[in-house]
C-alpha positions as semicolon CSV with decimal commas, in nm:
position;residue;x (nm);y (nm);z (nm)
1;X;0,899;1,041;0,977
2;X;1,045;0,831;0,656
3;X;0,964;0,471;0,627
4;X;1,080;0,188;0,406
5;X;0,876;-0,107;0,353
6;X;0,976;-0,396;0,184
7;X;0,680;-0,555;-0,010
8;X;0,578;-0,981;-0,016
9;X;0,404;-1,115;-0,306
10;X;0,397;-0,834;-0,533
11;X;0,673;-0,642;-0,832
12;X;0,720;-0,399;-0,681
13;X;0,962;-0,447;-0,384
14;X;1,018;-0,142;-0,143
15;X;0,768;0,093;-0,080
16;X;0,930;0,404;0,042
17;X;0,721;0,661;0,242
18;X;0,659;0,996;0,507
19;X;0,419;1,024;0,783
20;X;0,318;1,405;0,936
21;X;0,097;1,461;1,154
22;X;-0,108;1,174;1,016
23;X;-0,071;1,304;0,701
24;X;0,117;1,065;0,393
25;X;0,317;1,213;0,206
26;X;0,642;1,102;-0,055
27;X;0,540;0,803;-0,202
28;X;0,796;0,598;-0,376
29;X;0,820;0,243;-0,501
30;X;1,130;0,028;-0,615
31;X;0,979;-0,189;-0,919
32;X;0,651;-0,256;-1,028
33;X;0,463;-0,091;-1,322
34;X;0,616;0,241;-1,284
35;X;0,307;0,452;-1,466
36;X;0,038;0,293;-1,208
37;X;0,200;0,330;-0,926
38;X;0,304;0,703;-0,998
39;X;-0,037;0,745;-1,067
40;X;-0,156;0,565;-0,732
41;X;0,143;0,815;-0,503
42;X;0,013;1,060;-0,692
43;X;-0,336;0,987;-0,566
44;X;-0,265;0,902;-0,184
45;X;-0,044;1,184;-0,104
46;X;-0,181;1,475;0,101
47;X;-0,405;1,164;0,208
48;X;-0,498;1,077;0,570
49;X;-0,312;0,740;0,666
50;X;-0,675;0,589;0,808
51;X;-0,838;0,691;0,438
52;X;-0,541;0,524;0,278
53;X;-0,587;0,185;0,427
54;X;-0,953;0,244;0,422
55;X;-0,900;0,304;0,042
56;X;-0,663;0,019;-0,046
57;X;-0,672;-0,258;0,175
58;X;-0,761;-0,573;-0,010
59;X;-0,741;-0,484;-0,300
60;X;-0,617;-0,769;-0,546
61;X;-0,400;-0,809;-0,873
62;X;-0,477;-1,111;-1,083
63;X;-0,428;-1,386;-0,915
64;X;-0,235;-1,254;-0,631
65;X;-0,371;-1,192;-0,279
66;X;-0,255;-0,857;-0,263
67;X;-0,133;-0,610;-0,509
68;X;0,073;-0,292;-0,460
69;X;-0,214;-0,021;-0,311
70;X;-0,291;-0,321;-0,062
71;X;0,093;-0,353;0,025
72;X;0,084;0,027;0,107
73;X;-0,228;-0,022;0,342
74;X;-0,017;-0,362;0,521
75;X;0,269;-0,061;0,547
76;X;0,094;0,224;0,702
77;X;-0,096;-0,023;0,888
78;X;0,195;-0,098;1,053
79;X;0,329;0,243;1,153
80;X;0,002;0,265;1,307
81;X;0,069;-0,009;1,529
82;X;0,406;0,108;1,590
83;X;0,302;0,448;1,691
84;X;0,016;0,303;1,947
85;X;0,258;0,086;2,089
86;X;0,510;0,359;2,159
């Protein structure tokens, strides 16, 4: 299934996204620093969702509270709670 997420507190603003089968695939963000976060789709597709969050959750940029890879994790995170609730 697709998902669109839009994104608080970072450049980027939509994160764009497929889950199969647990699996992530089709990463895409609107804005941000386009080379990194090619680089970080590039990583976490073919990824299970739980390793994603376990992967990027947290994580910081500058003096922000989150960053982009932690706005993915607050995304899948909640597909996961929309799929248990379902």
């Amino acid at each position: 299934m697709r998902y669109k997420y839009e994104t608080k507190g970072t450049c980027s603003k939509l994160i764009e996204f497929t889950v199969e089968d647990g699996i992530l695939k089709d990463v895409k963000y609107t804005g941000g620093c386009n080379g990194n976060l090619q680089g970080i789709s590039g990583l976490v597709e073919g990824m299970r969702v739980e390793d994603v969050i376990d992967k990027l959750k947290g994580l910081s940029c500058g003096m922000k509270s989150t960053s982009c890879p932690d706005q993915l994790a607050r995304a899948l995170s909640v597909v996961i709670e929309k799929q248990k609730n379902s």
